[in-house]
Short mmCIF file of C-alpha atoms and ligand atoms in Angstrom, two decimals:
data_model
loop_
_atom_site.label_atom_id
_atom_site.label_comp_id
_atom_site.label_asym_id
_atom_site.label_seq_id
_atom_site.Cartn_x
_atom_site.Cartn_y
_atom_site.Cartn_z
CA UNK A 1 -169.24 -40.30 30.82
CA UNK A 2 -172.80 -39.77 32.05
CA UNK A 3 -172.68 -43.55 32.99
CA UNK A 4 -170.20 -43.29 35.97
CA UNK A 5 -169.73 -41.03 38.80
CA UNK A 6 -166.74 -38.90 37.77
CA UNK A 7 -167.91 -36.35 35.82
CA UNK A 8 -166.75 -32.37 35.99
CA UNK A 9 -168.65 -29.77 35.46
CA UNK A 10 -167.74 -26.25 34.83
CA UNK A 11 -169.85 -22.93 35.84
CA UNK A 12 -168.95 -20.05 33.61
CA UNK A 13 -169.62 -16.86 35.31
CA UNK A 14 -169.04 -13.32 33.39
CA UNK A 15 -168.09 -10.76 35.95
CA UNK A 16 -168.38 -7.19 35.17
CA UNK A 17 -168.33 -4.56 37.99
CA UNK A 18 -169.69 -7.49 40.71
CA UNK A 19 -168.02 -6.96 43.89
CA UNK A 20 -171.10 -6.74 45.72
CA UNK A 21 -172.40 -10.20 44.34
CA UNK A 22 -169.39 -12.63 44.04
CA UNK A 23 -168.97 -13.53 47.60
CA UNK A 24 -172.93 -14.03 47.86
CA UNK A 25 -172.72 -16.33 44.74
CA UNK A 26 -169.78 -18.06 45.82
CA UNK A 27 -171.61 -18.99 48.95
CA UNK A 28 -174.98 -19.59 47.97
CA UNK A 29 -173.90 -21.78 44.90
CA UNK A 30 -171.70 -24.13 47.29
CA UNK A 31 -174.43 -24.49 49.65
CA UNK A 32 -177.10 -25.60 47.68
CA UNK A 33 -174.74 -28.16 45.18
CA UNK A 34 -173.25 -29.30 48.60
CA UNK A 35 -173.70 -32.86 47.34
CA UNK A 36 -172.53 -32.55 43.83
CA UNK A 37 -169.80 -30.22 44.99
CA UNK A 38 -166.85 -32.14 44.11
CA UNK A 39 -167.94 -32.53 40.24
CA UNK A 40 -167.99 -28.52 40.13
CA UNK A 41 -165.39 -26.00 39.10
CA UNK A 42 -166.18 -22.21 39.29
CA UNK A 43 -164.82 -20.32 36.22
CA UNK A 44 -165.17 -16.79 37.13
CA UNK A 45 -164.36 -14.70 33.45
CA UNK A 46 -163.54 -11.24 34.50
CA UNK A 47 -164.92 -9.05 31.62
CA UNK A 48 -162.58 -6.07 32.39
CA UNK A 49 -164.01 -4.99 35.81
CA UNK A 50 -162.65 -1.82 37.39
CA UNK A 51 -164.08 -2.39 41.13
CA UNK A 52 -162.68 -4.96 43.73
CA UNK A 53 -164.13 -7.93 41.74
CA UNK A 54 -160.77 -9.53 40.87
CA UNK A 55 -159.30 -9.23 44.33
CA UNK A 56 -162.34 -10.99 45.51
CA UNK A 57 -162.07 -13.83 43.01
CA UNK A 58 -158.29 -14.13 43.93
CA UNK A 59 -159.23 -14.57 47.37
CA UNK A 60 -161.79 -17.38 46.46
CA UNK A 61 -158.64 -19.20 44.58
CA UNK A 62 -156.89 -19.38 47.64
CA UNK A 63 -159.62 -20.88 49.77
CA UNK A 64 -160.91 -23.25 47.26
CA UNK A 65 -159.20 -25.00 44.81
CA UNK A 66 -162.66 -25.50 42.23
CA UNK A 67 -161.99 -21.87 41.61
CA UNK A 68 -160.36 -20.34 38.39
CA UNK A 69 -160.41 -17.01 36.93
CA UNK A 70 -159.95 -15.91 33.17
CA UNK A 71 -158.86 -12.51 33.59
CA UNK A 72 -160.04 -10.54 30.22
CA UNK A 73 -157.55 -7.67 29.11
CA UNK A 74 -160.52 -5.08 28.98
CA UNK A 75 -164.65 -5.40 28.32
CA UNK A 76 -165.29 -7.21 25.92
CA UNK A 77 -169.08 -8.13 26.77
CA UNK A 78 -170.87 -11.09 28.04
CA UNK A 79 -171.14 -13.21 24.93
CA UNK A 80 -167.50 -12.97 24.48
CA UNK A 81 -166.80 -13.80 27.82
CA UNK A 82 -169.33 -17.18 27.79
CA UNK A 83 -167.34 -17.86 24.68
CA UNK A 84 -163.69 -18.01 26.40
CA UNK A 85 -165.11 -19.95 29.18
CA UNK A 86 -166.56 -22.76 26.67
CA UNK A 87 -162.91 -22.85 25.03
CA UNK A 88 -160.73 -23.10 28.20
CA UNK A 89 -162.57 -25.72 30.08
CA UNK A 90 -162.65 -29.26 29.26
CA UNK A 91 -165.20 -30.75 31.52
CA UNK A 92 -167.95 -32.99 30.63
CA UNK A 93 -170.43 -30.19 30.52
CA UNK A 94 -170.35 -26.14 31.07
CA UNK A 95 -173.12 -24.08 32.84
CA UNK A 96 -173.26 -20.36 31.95
CA UNK A 97 -174.35 -18.68 34.85
CA UNK A 98 -174.99 -14.91 35.94
CA UNK A 99 -173.00 -13.78 39.13
CA UNK A 100 -176.05 -11.82 40.76
CA UNK A 101 -178.22 -14.97 41.41
CA UNK A 102 -181.07 -14.60 38.83
CA UNK A 103 -180.29 -17.65 37.72
CA UNK A 104 -181.26 -19.83 40.88
CA UNK A 105 -178.09 -22.14 41.95
CA UNK A 106 -180.89 -24.97 42.73
CA UNK A 107 -181.61 -25.29 39.36
CA UNK A 108 -177.70 -26.49 38.83
CA UNK A 109 -178.90 -30.01 40.81
CA UNK A 110 -182.05 -30.35 38.31
CA UNK A 111 -179.94 -29.68 35.37
CA UNK A 112 -177.63 -32.00 36.06
CA UNK A 113 -179.91 -34.72 37.06
CA UNK A 114 -181.68 -34.61 33.85
CA UNK A 115 -178.34 -34.68 32.21
CA UNK A 116 -177.27 -37.50 33.39
CA UNK A 117 -180.71 -39.61 33.69
CA UNK A 118 -182.16 -38.83 30.37
CA UNK A 119 -179.18 -37.90 28.72
CA UNK A 120 -180.45 -34.39 27.40
CA UNK A 121 -177.47 -32.74 25.80
CA UNK A 122 -178.87 -29.29 26.86
CA UNK A 123 -180.92 -28.48 29.77
CA UNK A 124 -182.28 -24.88 29.87
CA UNK A 125 -184.08 -23.01 32.30
CA UNK A 126 -187.42 -21.57 30.97
CA UNK A 127 -188.25 -18.10 32.91
CA UNK A 128 -191.84 -19.05 33.96
CA UNK A 129 -193.04 -15.94 35.64
CA UNK A 130 -191.45 -12.91 34.39
CA UNK A 131 -193.55 -10.32 36.36
CA UNK A 132 -190.58 -8.92 38.07
CA UNK A 133 -189.09 -7.63 34.81
CA UNK A 134 -190.50 -4.15 34.15
CA UNK A 135 -193.51 -4.13 31.39
CA UNK A 136 -191.35 -2.21 28.81
CA UNK A 137 -188.79 -5.10 29.34
CA UNK A 138 -191.24 -8.20 28.84
CA UNK A 139 -193.38 -6.40 25.77
CA UNK A 140 -189.90 -6.02 23.96
CA UNK A 141 -188.65 -9.20 24.81
CA UNK A 142 -192.10 -10.71 23.64
CA UNK A 143 -191.34 -8.43 19.99
CA UNK A 144 -187.74 -9.69 19.85
CA UNK A 145 -188.61 -13.40 20.04
CA UNK A 146 -191.81 -13.19 17.67
CA UNK A 147 -189.51 -11.21 15.26
CA UNK A 148 -186.23 -13.30 15.42
CA UNK A 149 -188.57 -16.60 14.82
CA UNK A 150 -190.40 -14.73 12.05
CA UNK A 151 -186.97 -13.82 10.19
CA UNK A 152 -184.80 -16.78 11.05
CA UNK A 153 -186.09 -19.67 8.84
CA UNK A 154 -183.66 -22.63 10.56
CA UNK A 155 -183.10 -21.70 13.78
CA UNK A 156 -185.76 -20.93 16.00
CA UNK A 157 -185.24 -19.67 19.75
CA UNK A 158 -187.15 -21.02 22.34
CA UNK A 159 -189.11 -18.07 24.20
CA UNK A 160 -187.74 -16.71 27.64
CA UNK A 161 -184.75 -18.75 27.65
CA UNK A 162 -181.38 -17.40 28.75
CA UNK A 163 -177.93 -18.06 28.95
CA UNK A 164 -178.54 -20.38 32.10
CA UNK A 165 -178.15 -23.85 30.84
CA UNK A 166 -176.34 -27.21 30.85
CA UNK A 167 -174.41 -27.82 27.62
CA UNK A 168 -173.03 -31.39 27.23
CA UNK A 169 -169.58 -31.51 25.24
CA UNK A 170 -171.30 -32.45 22.29
CA UNK A 171 -172.43 -29.34 22.07
CA UNK A 172 -169.39 -27.37 23.38
CA UNK A 173 -167.50 -29.16 20.77
CA UNK A 174 -169.90 -28.09 18.32
CA UNK A 175 -169.91 -24.52 19.12
CA UNK A 176 -166.84 -23.24 20.76
CA UNK A 177 -164.75 -23.15 17.31
CA UNK A 178 -167.34 -21.41 15.29
CA UNK A 179 -165.38 -18.88 13.64
CA UNK A 180 -167.92 -15.87 13.74
CA UNK A 181 -167.25 -12.57 15.84
CA UNK A 182 -170.59 -12.15 16.22
CA UNK A 183 -171.37 -14.16 19.77
CA UNK A 184 -174.91 -14.35 19.87
CA UNK A 185 -174.80 -17.13 22.50
CA UNK A 186 -178.55 -17.97 22.23
CA UNK A 187 -178.79 -17.64 18.80
CA UNK A 188 -175.30 -20.19 18.47
CA UNK A 189 -176.52 -22.88 20.88
CA UNK A 190 -179.75 -22.87 19.06
CA UNK A 191 -177.97 -23.44 15.75
CA UNK A 192 -176.21 -26.53 17.22
CA UNK A 193 -179.57 -28.75 17.58
CA UNK A 194 -179.31 -31.73 19.98
CA UNK A 195 -181.92 -32.89 22.81
CA UNK A 196 -182.79 -30.20 24.81
CA UNK A 197 -184.82 -30.31 27.35
CA UNK A 198 -186.80 -26.78 29.68
CA UNK A 199 -186.91 -26.80 33.39
CA UNK A 200 -189.59 -23.48 34.62
CA UNK A 201 -188.17 -21.09 37.00
CA UNK A 202 -189.06 -18.18 38.49
CA UNK A 203 -186.56 -15.23 37.61
CA UNK A 204 -185.61 -13.48 41.11
CA UNK A 205 -184.31 -9.97 41.54
CA UNK A 206 -180.84 -9.41 41.51
CA UNK A 207 -178.65 -10.30 44.64
CA UNK A 208 -176.88 -6.70 44.72
CA UNK A 209 -175.25 -4.25 42.57
CA UNK A 210 -177.07 -3.34 39.15
CA UNK A 211 -177.97 -4.17 36.18
CA UNK A 212 -174.90 -3.79 32.96
CA UNK A 213 -177.50 -3.67 30.47
CA UNK A 214 -179.73 -0.96 29.40
CA UNK A 215 -182.07 -0.53 26.98
CA UNK A 216 -179.65 0.57 24.18
CA UNK A 217 -177.61 -2.16 24.51
CA UNK A 218 -180.44 -4.45 24.58
CA UNK A 219 -181.37 -3.09 21.33
CA UNK A 220 -178.19 -3.51 19.86
CA UNK A 221 -177.79 -6.86 21.54
CA UNK A 222 -181.53 -7.58 19.42
CA UNK A 223 -180.21 -6.14 16.43
CA UNK A 224 -176.93 -8.43 16.60
CA UNK A 225 -179.22 -11.61 16.89
CA UNK A 226 -181.40 -10.58 14.33
CA UNK A 227 -178.65 -9.79 11.74
CA UNK A 228 -176.34 -12.33 12.46
CA UNK A 229 -178.90 -15.28 12.13
CA UNK A 230 -181.24 -13.97 9.22
CA UNK A 231 -180.95 -12.34 5.77
CA UNK A 232 -184.42 -11.43 5.59
CA UNK A 233 -184.08 -8.02 6.00
CA UNK A 234 -181.81 -7.67 3.01
CA UNK A 235 -184.49 -9.40 0.81
CA UNK A 236 -187.49 -7.27 1.46
CA UNK A 237 -186.48 -4.15 -0.21
CA UNK A 238 -186.31 -6.01 -3.71
CA UNK A 239 -190.13 -7.16 -3.05
CA UNK A 240 -190.85 -3.71 -1.81
CA UNK A 241 -189.20 -1.99 -4.55
CA UNK A 242 -191.05 -4.49 -7.35
CA UNK A 243 -194.37 -3.48 -5.81
CA UNK A 244 -193.62 0.66 -5.64
CA UNK A 245 -192.44 -0.04 -9.45
CA UNK A 246 -195.54 -1.64 -10.16
CA UNK A 247 -197.59 1.11 -9.14
CA UNK A 248 -195.47 3.85 -10.33
CA UNK A 249 -195.56 2.31 -14.05
CA UNK A 250 -199.62 2.40 -13.65
CA UNK A 251 -199.72 5.54 -12.28
CA UNK A 252 -197.19 6.72 -15.23
CA UNK A 253 -199.69 5.25 -17.70
CA UNK A 254 -202.28 7.22 -16.31
CA UNK A 255 -200.80 10.75 -15.97
CA UNK A 256 -199.38 10.28 -19.43
CA UNK A 257 -202.82 9.27 -21.01
CA UNK A 258 -204.15 12.08 -19.41
CA UNK A 259 -201.68 14.61 -20.50
CA UNK A 260 -202.46 13.41 -23.95
CA UNK A 261 -206.57 13.31 -24.01
CA UNK A 262 -206.89 16.15 -21.42
CA UNK A 263 -203.84 18.50 -21.73
CA UNK A 264 -201.72 19.75 -19.46
CA UNK A 265 -203.06 19.94 -15.83
CA UNK A 266 -201.70 22.40 -12.74
CA UNK A 267 -198.78 20.85 -11.69
CA UNK A 268 -199.04 18.33 -8.93
CA UNK A 269 -196.71 19.97 -6.09
CA UNK A 270 -197.95 17.94 -3.63
CA UNK A 271 -198.23 14.61 -4.68
CA UNK A 272 -194.68 14.97 -6.28
CA UNK A 273 -193.37 15.85 -3.01
CA UNK A 274 -194.81 12.69 -1.06
CA UNK A 275 -193.52 10.70 -3.80
CA UNK A 276 -189.95 12.04 -3.62
CA UNK A 277 -190.35 11.89 0.39
CA UNK A 278 -191.60 8.55 0.72
CA UNK A 279 -189.24 6.91 -1.88
CA UNK A 280 -186.19 8.86 -0.30
CA UNK A 281 -187.00 7.36 3.41
CA UNK A 282 -187.55 3.80 1.75
CA UNK A 283 -184.20 3.93 0.15
CA UNK A 284 -182.69 5.76 3.44
CA UNK A 285 -183.77 2.59 5.33
CA UNK A 286 -182.50 0.05 2.59
CA UNK A 287 -179.09 1.57 2.66
CA UNK A 288 -179.29 1.57 6.58
CA UNK A 289 -180.17 -2.46 6.27
CA UNK A 290 -177.35 -2.87 4.10
CA UNK A 291 -174.99 -0.88 6.16
CA UNK A 292 -175.93 -3.29 8.98
CA UNK A 293 -174.57 -6.30 7.40
CA UNK A 294 -171.72 -4.57 5.46
CA UNK A 295 -170.75 -3.39 9.00
CA UNK A 296 -170.57 -7.02 10.11
CA UNK A 297 -168.73 -7.93 7.21
CA UNK A 298 -166.35 -5.70 7.79
CA UNK A 299 -165.98 -6.93 11.39
CA UNK A 300 -165.66 -10.11 10.41
CA UNK A 301 -163.35 -10.02 7.47
CA UNK A 302 -160.59 -8.42 10.11
CA UNK A 303 -160.66 -11.52 11.92
CA UNK A 304 -159.80 -9.96 15.07
CA UNK A 305 -160.02 -12.50 18.28
CA UNK A 306 -163.15 -12.25 20.14
CA UNK A 307 -161.52 -11.41 23.20
CA UNK A 308 -157.88 -11.14 24.93
CA UNK A 309 -156.83 -12.56 27.80
CA UNK A 310 -154.81 -11.31 30.10
CA UNK A 311 -153.94 -14.36 32.52
CA UNK A 312 -155.40 -17.48 33.68
CA UNK A 313 -155.24 -18.49 37.45
CA UNK A 314 -156.35 -20.95 40.05
CA UNK A 315 -158.22 -24.17 38.86
CA UNK A 316 -157.83 -28.04 39.92
CA UNK A 317 -154.89 -29.70 37.91
CA UNK A 318 -156.28 -32.85 36.32
CA UNK A 319 -159.91 -31.46 36.91
CA UNK A 320 -161.70 -29.95 34.10
CA UNK A 321 -160.03 -26.66 33.72
CA UNK A 322 -156.84 -26.19 31.25
CA UNK A 323 -154.29 -23.96 32.57
CA UNK A 324 -152.35 -21.76 30.37
CA UNK A 325 -148.82 -21.12 31.15
CA UNK A 326 -148.54 -17.84 29.75
CA UNK A 327 -149.88 -14.55 29.99
CA UNK A 328 -152.14 -13.94 27.44
CA UNK A 329 -151.08 -16.63 25.37
CA UNK A 330 -154.13 -18.52 24.38
CA UNK A 331 -155.90 -14.50 23.77
CA UNK A 332 -153.66 -13.95 21.04
CA UNK A 333 -155.88 -16.04 18.14
CA UNK A 334 -159.01 -16.23 20.49
CA UNK A 335 -157.78 -19.60 22.67
CA UNK A 336 -157.12 -21.75 19.53
CA UNK A 337 -153.68 -22.78 18.28
CA UNK A 338 -152.06 -21.28 15.23
CA UNK A 339 -152.60 -24.15 13.02
CA UNK A 340 -156.57 -23.74 13.51
CA UNK A 341 -156.35 -20.60 13.10
CA UNK A 342 -154.51 -20.52 9.50
CA UNK A 343 -156.72 -23.61 8.23
CA UNK A 344 -159.97 -21.62 8.32
CA UNK A 345 -158.78 -19.03 6.15
N1 UDP B 1 -171.47 -8.95 32.40
C1 UDP B 1 -170.30 -9.28 31.49
N2 UDP B 1 -170.18 -8.24 31.05
C2 UDP B 1 -170.71 -7.05 30.29
C3 UDP B 1 -172.19 -6.96 31.08
C4 UDP B 1 -172.43 -8.08 31.74
O1 UDP B 1 -169.44 -10.16 31.83
O2 UDP B 1 -170.15 -6.50 29.63
C5 UDP B 1 -172.24 -10.16 33.14
C6 UDP B 1 -172.66 -9.52 34.29
O3 UDP B 1 -171.55 -9.46 35.56
C7 UDP B 1 -173.49 -10.71 34.96
C8 UDP B 1 -174.02 -11.27 33.44
O4 UDP B 1 -173.19 -11.15 32.42
O5 UDP B 1 -172.56 -11.82 35.77
C9 UDP B 1 -175.24 -11.04 33.21
O6 UDP B 1 -175.49 -9.24 33.47
P1 UDP B 1 -176.77 -8.33 33.88
O7 UDP B 1 -177.18 -9.17 35.38
O8 UDP B 1 -176.51 -6.71 34.27
O9 UDP B 1 -177.90 -8.63 33.37
P2 UDP B 1 -179.57 -8.58 33.00
O10 UDP B 1 -179.58 -10.04 34.24
O11 UDP B 1 -180.05 -7.39 33.75
O12 UDP B 1 -180.12 -8.93 31.91
MG1 MG B 2 -178.78 -9.94 36.32
#
């Protein structure tokens, strides 16, 4: 596939209330990728937008047969949108890319070049300069990568690498049907392994509209990443418990001997309170950590689909994109055939 000239690449473009940026994105990507344009396909995944995004995408479908739309029934989140894209195309490679032009389209050609000439399975963009992000975002992002890589023994995340990357069919096949509902895509990409190559780039500001991620969403995203790739937070409590138990035992021996040999002292109100409060909060934190995992187990065992597709439109027959005949058909079991679903149980 990489040796001859017929290859197809699907751009997976999650869209959530992006009417201000879609047209600019389409025009800019078409312009800079012109020499390779015929190999590309624009797969817009509308993640429950409530603005005019869908109308704009439909307009593009009329104009250009390379454009396709996967329309979700509601907002399922960016990770679900990328998953839907991975499962719906049959092209030789995909490139998940943000619609706000923060992932520079010129890199698409570099990605394709590295992929075709050197055969890397994944070519990702590395954000070399994050000075345009706020100080807080850079600081917290740095902490996240450090904590994630400390806790996750086998899967390591490269720092400052987003979802913007080219992924070869081999990698797509390895990850697209992973059954987990928690779709921390960066982690899942890293989990797959294969050969990787990083291309540094400067991340520009948004071309229009506003960011869909606030600090609360990012915090939860970080927790998702850590709790779905590491069980270390569950284990530290037994070590902490053992340590505190040992100290308590030594203290107990001390108190009992003191009482026996020196008689009853004035009651130690302060130390008792301190011990109760400290242990109480340690217990609450550890129950909270258990809760994080139990909550995730709960979501997983329900086996609900990761997304529901309302309809699929556009795309070229014969190109990478799989067309689905019936409305909502692929969404019912997350895009897999019923047999596959049954086998996993
Ligand atoms: N997005 C989405 N669903 C969501 C939130 C975001 O599909 O619930 C899309 C959004 O339309 C954009 C991409 O994910 O194409 C990245 O979002 P954004 O630019 O807001 O994130 P940031 O660059 O600020 O991290
Ligand atoms: Mg953005």
